[in-house]
Amino acid sequence: MQRRQFLIGTSAALALTAAPRLARRAAAAGELRVLNWQGYGTDEAWAVEEFSKANGVKVSHDYFNSEQEMLTKLRTSPGTYDVVLINSTFTQQAQSEGLIQPIDTSKIKNFGDLTPTFRDHAYLNIDGKTYGVAWVWGVTSFAYNTEKITPAPDSIQALWDPKHKGKVGWRDDAVEAVQLTGIATGQDMNNPADMGKIREKLEALKPQVATFWSSEDEWNKYMQAGQFDIAVYWSGSAARSKKAFKLPVEFVVPKEGAIGWFDGLSIAKDAPNAEAAHAFIDYMVDPKFYVPWDTNVGAPASANGKANAQLPEDALNRAVLGNPEVAKRLQFQAPIPDDRKQEWLDLWQEVKTKIAQ
């Protein structure tokens, strides 16, 4: 650019320098950018329309397919996103890398109604500041086809039951695989003492597994097509499979236990529209959004106790996940050190190869 005449070069340089600032100002004036899993609440068309009309802000979305992709997007696109969905076990990492900013909880009107267990959790609150607002929580175990399997299974060992040979679906995720198998072998799922037992149990899935899945859309298609009758799944997604896809499935919290997790909503470090981001997060944790989302579509349990209390008494998120006896069976996910995570990933890749042979 400097090889051309001075005035042209200077004008171009100023234009290029100003472009990001102008884009950020334009975004701040009337656009909110959300980074999330696709189809995970924030992009419900009716909710986007309602929030936009009430706040005069256009809401747009970008999506990720893994937590690592989410972190990469935040690292490589500063100043692009306002609100980001982060699984609680990744919030500390995002904060330590300077990818998210503290949240002014005084601007979150529903903050006081959030269940203290989630609201005040150390994963979301760092050095006296809040970096994530607890949004929803749920369970990972399995769901089954009620037309194909009777009686209803109540044990995680159902995934290894020879009766379901060749009809089991398993998510292609190393951490989840090790944690579920840790529960199945009676260990601390976040730090299993005997990885030999984990390997042996996972390899025993070889005659069981029909296919691996990686997205909610895949799970629904495979279940609908009869490729599997019982499969690892998430509680909120199972509710959506029943309501939105009319699949004859039921979710099970096994007697041995299950994986518990919770997600939070954070604000990106260089958010162009932080004010709208606070308003959007408040809307997302409000019962007026959550209750119709869960009732009409299906969702994980809300971190807002008042929202769960407004659900029908027989709703999964009230009758089952709201049951203290069920809650006692859950092991909640903790951040996994990188070296341990790599060990699990290596193990999972080896096991998958054996299963596929």
Short mmCIF file of C-alpha atoms in Angstrom, two decimals:
data_model
loop_
_atom_site.label_atom_id
_atom_site.label_comp_id
_atom_site.label_asym_id
_atom_site.label_seq_id
_atom_site.Cartn_x
_atom_site.Cartn_y
_atom_site.Cartn_z
CA MET A 1 0.00 0.00 0.00
CA GLN A 2 2.87 2.37 0.83
CA ARG A 3 4.26 1.81 -2.70
CA ARG A 4 1.44 3.96 -4.08
CA GLN A 5 1.24 7.69 -3.69
CA PHE A 6 1.14 8.99 -0.13
CA LEU A 7 -2.43 10.29 -0.08
CA ILE A 8 -3.93 7.12 -1.48
CA GLY A 9 -1.91 4.99 0.89
CA THR A 10 -2.82 7.09 3.89
CA SER A 11 -6.52 7.06 3.00
CA ALA A 12 -6.51 3.29 2.60
CA ALA A 13 -4.70 2.81 5.87
CA LEU A 14 -7.15 5.02 7.71
CA ALA A 15 -10.06 3.18 6.15
CA LEU A 16 -8.67 -0.20 7.16
CA THR A 17 -7.91 1.02 10.67
CA ALA A 18 -11.33 2.56 11.08
CA ALA A 19 -13.29 -0.39 9.66
CA PRO A 20 -13.17 -2.60 12.77
CA ARG A 21 -14.08 0.37 14.98
CA LEU A 22 -16.97 1.31 12.72
CA ALA A 23 -18.16 -2.30 12.65
CA ARG A 24 -18.00 -2.50 16.42
CA ARG A 25 -19.90 0.78 16.80
CA ALA A 26 -22.54 -0.42 14.34
CA ALA A 27 -22.86 -3.69 16.19
CA ALA A 28 -23.07 -1.95 19.54
CA ALA A 29 -25.78 0.31 18.20
CA GLY A 30 -28.18 -2.45 17.35
CA GLU A 31 -26.79 -5.97 17.10
CA LEU A 32 -26.06 -8.72 19.59
CA ARG A 33 -23.82 -11.63 18.55
CA VAL A 34 -24.25 -14.94 20.38
CA LEU A 35 -21.87 -17.92 20.23
CA ASN A 36 -23.53 -21.20 21.19
CA TRP A 37 -24.37 -24.75 20.16
CA GLN A 38 -26.95 -24.72 17.37
CA GLY A 39 -30.51 -25.29 18.56
CA TYR A 40 -29.62 -24.68 22.20
CA GLY A 41 -32.22 -22.22 23.44
CA THR A 42 -30.73 -18.86 22.57
CA ASP A 43 -31.61 -19.20 18.89
CA GLU A 44 -35.27 -20.13 19.39
CA ALA A 45 -36.97 -17.94 16.77
CA TRP A 46 -39.81 -16.82 19.03
CA ALA A 47 -37.37 -15.86 21.80
CA VAL A 48 -35.08 -13.94 19.47
CA GLU A 49 -38.08 -12.04 18.10
CA GLU A 50 -39.42 -11.26 21.57
CA PHE A 51 -36.07 -10.02 22.88
CA SER A 52 -35.35 -8.01 19.74
CA LYS A 53 -38.70 -6.20 19.85
CA ALA A 54 -38.35 -5.42 23.55
CA ASN A 55 -34.77 -4.16 23.32
CA GLY A 56 -34.42 -2.82 19.78
CA VAL A 57 -31.49 -5.13 19.14
CA LYS A 58 -30.95 -7.58 16.29
CA VAL A 59 -29.75 -10.96 17.56
CA SER A 60 -27.49 -13.08 15.37
CA HIS A 61 -25.73 -16.37 16.07
CA ASP A 62 -22.55 -18.23 15.32
CA TYR A 63 -22.12 -21.86 16.32
CA PHE A 64 -19.50 -24.30 17.55
CA ASN A 65 -19.39 -28.10 17.67
CA SER A 66 -17.06 -28.52 20.65
CA GLU A 67 -15.77 -26.53 23.60
CA GLN A 68 -12.35 -26.38 21.96
CA GLU A 69 -13.88 -24.81 18.85
CA MET A 70 -15.67 -22.30 21.06
CA LEU A 71 -12.39 -21.28 22.71
CA THR A 72 -10.67 -21.04 19.33
CA LYS A 73 -13.38 -18.72 17.98
CA LEU A 74 -13.01 -16.44 21.00
CA ARG A 75 -9.21 -16.41 20.64
CA THR A 76 -9.14 -15.70 16.92
CA SER A 77 -12.09 -13.30 16.62
CA PRO A 78 -11.80 -10.67 19.37
CA GLY A 79 -14.50 -8.03 19.24
CA THR A 80 -16.88 -10.32 17.34
CA TYR A 81 -19.08 -11.89 20.02
CA ASP A 82 -21.12 -10.53 22.89
CA VAL A 83 -22.65 -13.53 24.67
CA VAL A 84 -21.04 -16.97 24.73
CA LEU A 85 -22.35 -20.24 26.14
CA ILE A 86 -19.62 -21.98 28.16
CA ASN A 87 -19.81 -25.29 29.97
CA SER A 88 -18.88 -24.46 33.55
CA THR A 89 -15.77 -26.65 33.49
CA PHE A 90 -14.27 -24.37 30.80
CA THR A 91 -15.12 -21.00 32.36
CA GLN A 92 -11.92 -20.79 34.40
CA GLN A 93 -9.83 -21.52 31.31
CA ALA A 94 -11.65 -18.86 29.30
CA GLN A 95 -11.11 -16.36 32.12
CA SER A 96 -7.43 -17.21 32.54
CA GLU A 97 -6.86 -16.64 28.81
CA GLY A 98 -8.58 -13.27 28.96
CA LEU A 99 -11.41 -14.34 26.66
CA ILE A 100 -14.33 -13.23 28.86
CA GLN A 101 -15.05 -10.25 31.11
CA PRO A 102 -16.60 -9.86 34.57
CA ILE A 103 -20.38 -9.63 34.60
CA ASP A 104 -22.21 -6.86 36.45
CA THR A 105 -24.74 -9.01 38.29
CA SER A 106 -26.70 -5.92 39.36
CA LYS A 107 -27.87 -5.80 35.73
CA ILE A 108 -29.15 -9.38 35.91
CA LYS A 109 -32.52 -8.88 37.62
CA ASN A 110 -33.11 -12.62 37.97
CA PHE A 111 -29.67 -13.28 39.48
CA GLY A 112 -31.01 -13.55 43.02
CA ASP A 113 -33.44 -16.28 42.01
CA LEU A 114 -30.73 -18.61 40.73
CA THR A 115 -30.05 -21.71 42.79
CA PRO A 116 -27.07 -20.85 45.04
CA THR A 117 -25.40 -24.20 44.29
CA PHE A 118 -24.94 -23.09 40.68
CA ARG A 119 -25.01 -19.29 41.01
CA ASP A 120 -22.19 -19.15 43.56
CA HIS A 121 -20.13 -22.02 42.17
CA ALA A 122 -16.35 -21.51 42.13
CA TYR A 123 -16.21 -22.39 38.43
CA LEU A 124 -18.18 -19.22 37.60
CA ASN A 125 -16.86 -16.89 40.31
CA ILE A 126 -13.16 -16.11 40.19
CA ASP A 127 -11.24 -13.70 42.42
CA GLY A 128 -14.46 -12.20 43.71
CA LYS A 129 -15.91 -11.54 40.27
CA THR A 130 -18.63 -13.35 38.32
CA TYR A 131 -17.56 -14.57 34.87
CA GLY A 132 -20.55 -16.75 34.09
CA VAL A 133 -24.24 -16.68 34.97
CA ALA A 134 -25.56 -20.18 35.66
CA TRP A 135 -28.17 -20.93 33.01
CA VAL A 136 -29.16 -24.59 32.77
CA TRP A 137 -28.00 -27.90 34.13
CA GLY A 138 -28.60 -31.48 33.19
CA VAL A 139 -27.60 -35.11 33.22
CA THR A 140 -25.74 -37.37 30.82
CA SER A 141 -26.61 -41.06 30.94
CA PHE A 142 -28.84 -42.80 28.38
CA ALA A 143 -32.27 -42.88 26.77
CA TYR A 144 -34.07 -45.86 25.28
CA ASN A 145 -36.83 -46.66 22.79
CA THR A 146 -39.92 -47.53 24.84
CA GLU A 147 -41.40 -49.49 21.92
CA LYS A 148 -38.36 -51.74 21.64
CA ILE A 149 -37.21 -52.19 25.24
CA THR A 150 -39.31 -53.42 28.17
CA PRO A 151 -39.22 -53.31 31.10
CA ALA A 152 -37.64 -49.92 31.60
CA PRO A 153 -33.91 -50.30 32.39
CA ASP A 154 -32.70 -48.71 35.62
CA SER A 155 -29.00 -49.59 35.49
CA ILE A 156 -26.11 -48.17 33.49
CA GLN A 157 -25.15 -51.79 32.83
CA ALA A 158 -28.00 -51.86 30.29
CA LEU A 159 -25.53 -50.39 27.81
CA TRP A 160 -23.50 -53.61 28.13
CA ASP A 161 -26.49 -55.98 28.31
CA PRO A 162 -26.22 -58.70 25.59
CA LYS A 163 -29.96 -58.22 24.96
CA HIS A 164 -29.05 -54.96 23.24
CA LYS A 165 -26.19 -56.37 21.17
CA GLY A 166 -25.66 -54.24 18.08
CA LYS A 167 -28.31 -51.74 19.15
CA VAL A 168 -26.36 -49.35 21.38
CA GLY A 169 -25.47 -45.78 20.40
CA TRP A 170 -22.48 -44.08 22.00
CA ARG A 171 -21.35 -40.49 21.78
CA ASP A 172 -17.93 -39.96 20.22
CA ASP A 173 -16.44 -38.06 23.15
CA ALA A 174 -13.44 -39.24 25.16
CA VAL A 175 -14.22 -37.42 28.41
CA GLU A 176 -17.84 -38.53 28.46
CA ALA A 177 -16.87 -42.12 27.62
CA VAL A 178 -14.38 -42.37 30.47
CA GLN A 179 -16.69 -40.66 32.94
CA LEU A 180 -19.68 -42.88 32.17
CA THR A 181 -17.49 -45.96 32.37
CA GLY A 182 -16.03 -44.67 35.62
CA ILE A 183 -19.54 -44.65 37.05
CA ALA A 184 -20.21 -48.12 35.61
CA THR A 185 -17.09 -49.46 37.36
CA GLY A 186 -17.83 -47.73 40.67
CA GLN A 187 -15.09 -45.10 40.48
CA ASP A 188 -14.69 -41.34 40.80
CA MET A 189 -15.62 -40.35 37.27
CA ASN A 190 -13.40 -37.25 37.27
CA ASN A 191 -10.29 -39.12 38.42
CA PRO A 192 -10.67 -42.90 38.06
CA ALA A 193 -8.08 -44.79 40.08
CA ASP A 194 -8.06 -47.87 37.84
CA MET A 195 -7.82 -46.98 34.16
CA GLY A 196 -7.31 -50.66 33.39
CA LYS A 197 -10.90 -51.31 34.42
CA ILE A 198 -12.02 -48.38 32.28
CA ARG A 199 -10.26 -49.78 29.21
CA GLU A 200 -11.61 -53.29 29.77
CA LYS A 201 -15.17 -52.03 30.22
CA LEU A 202 -15.02 -49.81 27.15
CA GLU A 203 -13.59 -52.60 25.00
CA ALA A 204 -16.51 -54.76 26.13
CA LEU A 205 -18.74 -52.42 24.10
CA LYS A 206 -17.45 -53.93 20.85
CA PRO A 207 -20.43 -56.27 20.24
CA GLN A 208 -22.86 -53.68 21.60
CA VAL A 209 -22.22 -50.50 19.65
CA ALA A 210 -24.17 -49.98 16.43
CA THR A 211 -22.76 -46.53 15.73
CA PHE A 212 -21.16 -43.49 17.28
CA TRP A 213 -22.93 -40.14 17.18
CA SER A 214 -21.70 -36.59 17.63
CA SER A 215 -24.73 -34.30 17.41
CA GLU A 216 -28.32 -34.15 18.62
CA ASP A 217 -29.50 -34.22 15.03
CA GLU A 218 -27.58 -37.45 14.38
CA TRP A 219 -28.97 -39.04 17.54
CA ASN A 220 -32.56 -38.31 16.52
CA LYS A 221 -32.03 -39.60 12.98
CA TYR A 222 -30.35 -42.81 14.18
CA MET A 223 -33.06 -43.49 16.77
CA GLN A 224 -35.83 -42.76 14.28
CA ALA A 225 -34.23 -45.08 11.70
CA GLY A 226 -33.89 -47.88 14.25
CA GLN A 227 -30.09 -47.94 14.09
CA PHE A 228 -30.00 -48.08 17.86
CA ASP A 229 -32.58 -48.72 20.58
CA ILE A 230 -30.62 -47.46 23.58
CA ALA A 231 -27.98 -44.77 23.56
CA VAL A 232 -25.93 -42.38 25.63
CA TYR A 233 -27.73 -39.03 25.70
CA TRP A 234 -28.44 -35.80 27.55
CA SER A 235 -31.56 -35.16 29.64
CA GLY A 236 -32.65 -31.95 27.90
CA SER A 237 -32.06 -33.42 24.46
CA ALA A 238 -34.15 -36.47 25.33
CA ALA A 239 -37.00 -34.14 26.26
CA ARG A 240 -36.67 -32.43 22.87
CA SER A 241 -36.61 -35.80 21.10
CA LYS A 242 -39.99 -36.59 22.63
CA LYS A 243 -41.63 -33.20 22.13
CA ALA A 244 -40.16 -31.88 18.90
CA PHE A 245 -39.41 -35.15 17.09
CA LYS A 246 -42.19 -37.30 18.60
CA LEU A 247 -39.77 -40.15 19.30
CA PRO A 248 -40.87 -42.86 21.78
CA VAL A 249 -37.94 -42.38 24.15
CA GLU A 250 -37.45 -42.08 27.88
CA PHE A 251 -34.42 -40.77 29.72
CA VAL A 252 -32.94 -42.78 32.59
CA VAL A 253 -30.93 -41.67 35.61
CA PRO A 254 -29.34 -45.02 36.53
CA LYS A 255 -29.26 -46.32 40.08
CA GLU A 256 -25.44 -46.30 40.00
CA GLY A 257 -25.38 -42.60 39.13
CA ALA A 258 -24.89 -40.34 36.13
CA ILE A 259 -22.89 -37.37 34.90
CA GLY A 260 -24.12 -34.00 36.14
CA TRP A 261 -23.15 -30.76 34.38
CA PHE A 262 -24.17 -27.13 34.15
CA ASP A 263 -23.71 -24.39 31.58
CA GLY A 264 -23.30 -20.68 32.05
CA LEU A 265 -23.66 -17.59 29.89
CA SER A 266 -20.63 -15.30 29.72
CA ILE A 267 -19.74 -12.01 28.05
CA ALA A 268 -16.80 -11.97 25.65
CA LYS A 269 -13.81 -9.84 26.67
CA ASP A 270 -14.17 -7.31 23.84
CA ALA A 271 -17.94 -7.56 23.45
CA PRO A 272 -19.16 -4.76 21.13
CA ASN A 273 -22.51 -4.65 22.93
CA ALA A 274 -21.96 -5.50 26.58
CA GLU A 275 -25.11 -3.66 27.69
CA ALA A 276 -27.33 -5.75 25.43
CA ALA A 277 -25.38 -8.83 26.51
CA HIS A 278 -26.38 -8.27 30.14
CA ALA A 279 -30.01 -7.81 29.09
CA PHE A 280 -29.94 -10.96 26.96
CA ILE A 281 -28.47 -13.08 29.75
CA ASP A 282 -31.14 -11.79 32.12
CA TYR A 283 -33.82 -12.72 29.59
CA MET A 284 -32.36 -16.21 29.16
CA VAL A 285 -32.52 -16.99 32.90
CA ASP A 286 -36.01 -15.51 33.28
CA PRO A 287 -38.93 -17.95 33.74
CA LYS A 288 -40.81 -16.15 30.95
CA PHE A 289 -38.26 -17.55 28.50
CA TYR A 290 -37.42 -20.83 30.18
CA VAL A 291 -40.91 -22.21 30.91
CA PRO A 292 -42.18 -22.07 27.30
CA TRP A 293 -38.79 -23.31 26.05
CA ASP A 294 -38.97 -26.41 28.22
CA THR A 295 -42.72 -26.93 27.88
CA ASN A 296 -42.92 -26.56 24.10
CA VAL A 297 -39.48 -27.64 22.94
CA GLY A 298 -37.67 -29.46 25.74
CA ALA A 299 -34.68 -28.18 27.68
CA PRO A 300 -32.21 -28.99 30.45
CA ALA A 301 -33.23 -27.97 33.97
CA SER A 302 -33.09 -24.26 34.73
CA ALA A 303 -30.62 -22.84 37.24
CA ASN A 304 -33.52 -20.57 38.23
CA GLY A 305 -35.53 -22.37 40.90
CA LYS A 306 -38.60 -20.22 40.23
CA ALA A 307 -38.58 -21.34 36.60
CA ASN A 308 -38.49 -25.04 37.46
CA ALA A 309 -41.30 -24.54 39.98
CA GLN A 310 -43.57 -23.28 37.19
CA LEU A 311 -43.23 -26.46 35.14
CA PRO A 312 -45.94 -29.15 35.14
CA GLU A 313 -45.57 -31.45 38.14
CA ASP A 314 -44.77 -34.45 35.96
CA ALA A 315 -42.11 -32.67 33.88
CA LEU A 316 -38.71 -34.41 33.88
CA ASN A 317 -36.92 -31.30 35.10
CA ARG A 318 -39.27 -30.99 38.06
CA ALA A 319 -40.36 -34.52 38.93
CA VAL A 320 -37.07 -36.32 38.29
CA LEU A 321 -34.17 -33.88 38.26
CA GLY A 322 -35.88 -31.87 40.98
CA ASN A 323 -35.95 -34.94 43.22
CA PRO A 324 -33.26 -34.66 45.94
CA GLU A 325 -32.80 -38.43 45.93
CA VAL A 326 -31.97 -38.34 42.23
CA ALA A 327 -29.59 -35.42 42.74
CA LYS A 328 -27.62 -37.48 45.27
CA ARG A 329 -26.78 -39.99 42.53
CA LEU A 330 -25.10 -37.45 40.30
CA GLN A 331 -21.37 -36.86 39.95
CA PHE A 332 -20.80 -33.37 38.60
CA GLN A 333 -18.12 -32.74 36.03
CA ALA A 334 -14.94 -31.02 37.16
CA PRO A 335 -12.22 -29.43 35.01
CA ILE A 336 -9.90 -32.17 33.75
CA PRO A 337 -6.13 -31.43 33.66
CA ASP A 338 -4.68 -31.42 30.16
CA ASP A 339 -2.40 -34.41 30.75
CA ARG A 340 -5.27 -36.53 32.06
CA LYS A 341 -7.52 -35.40 29.23
CA GLN A 342 -4.85 -36.43 26.70
CA GLU A 343 -4.55 -39.84 28.37
CA TRP A 344 -8.31 -40.28 28.06
CA LEU A 345 -8.28 -39.15 24.44
CA ASP A 346 -5.51 -41.61 23.54
CA LEU A 347 -7.39 -44.42 25.28
CA TRP A 348 -10.65 -43.56 23.53
CA GLN A 349 -9.03 -43.49 20.09
CA GLU A 350 -7.56 -46.95 20.69
CA VAL A 351 -10.88 -48.32 21.95
CA LYS A 352 -12.83 -46.88 19.01
CA THR A 353 -10.41 -48.50 16.59
CA LYS A 354 -10.91 -51.89 18.24
CA ILE A 355 -14.69 -51.52 18.25
CA ALA A 356 -14.69 -50.63 14.56
CA GLN A 357 -12.59 -53.67 13.55
#
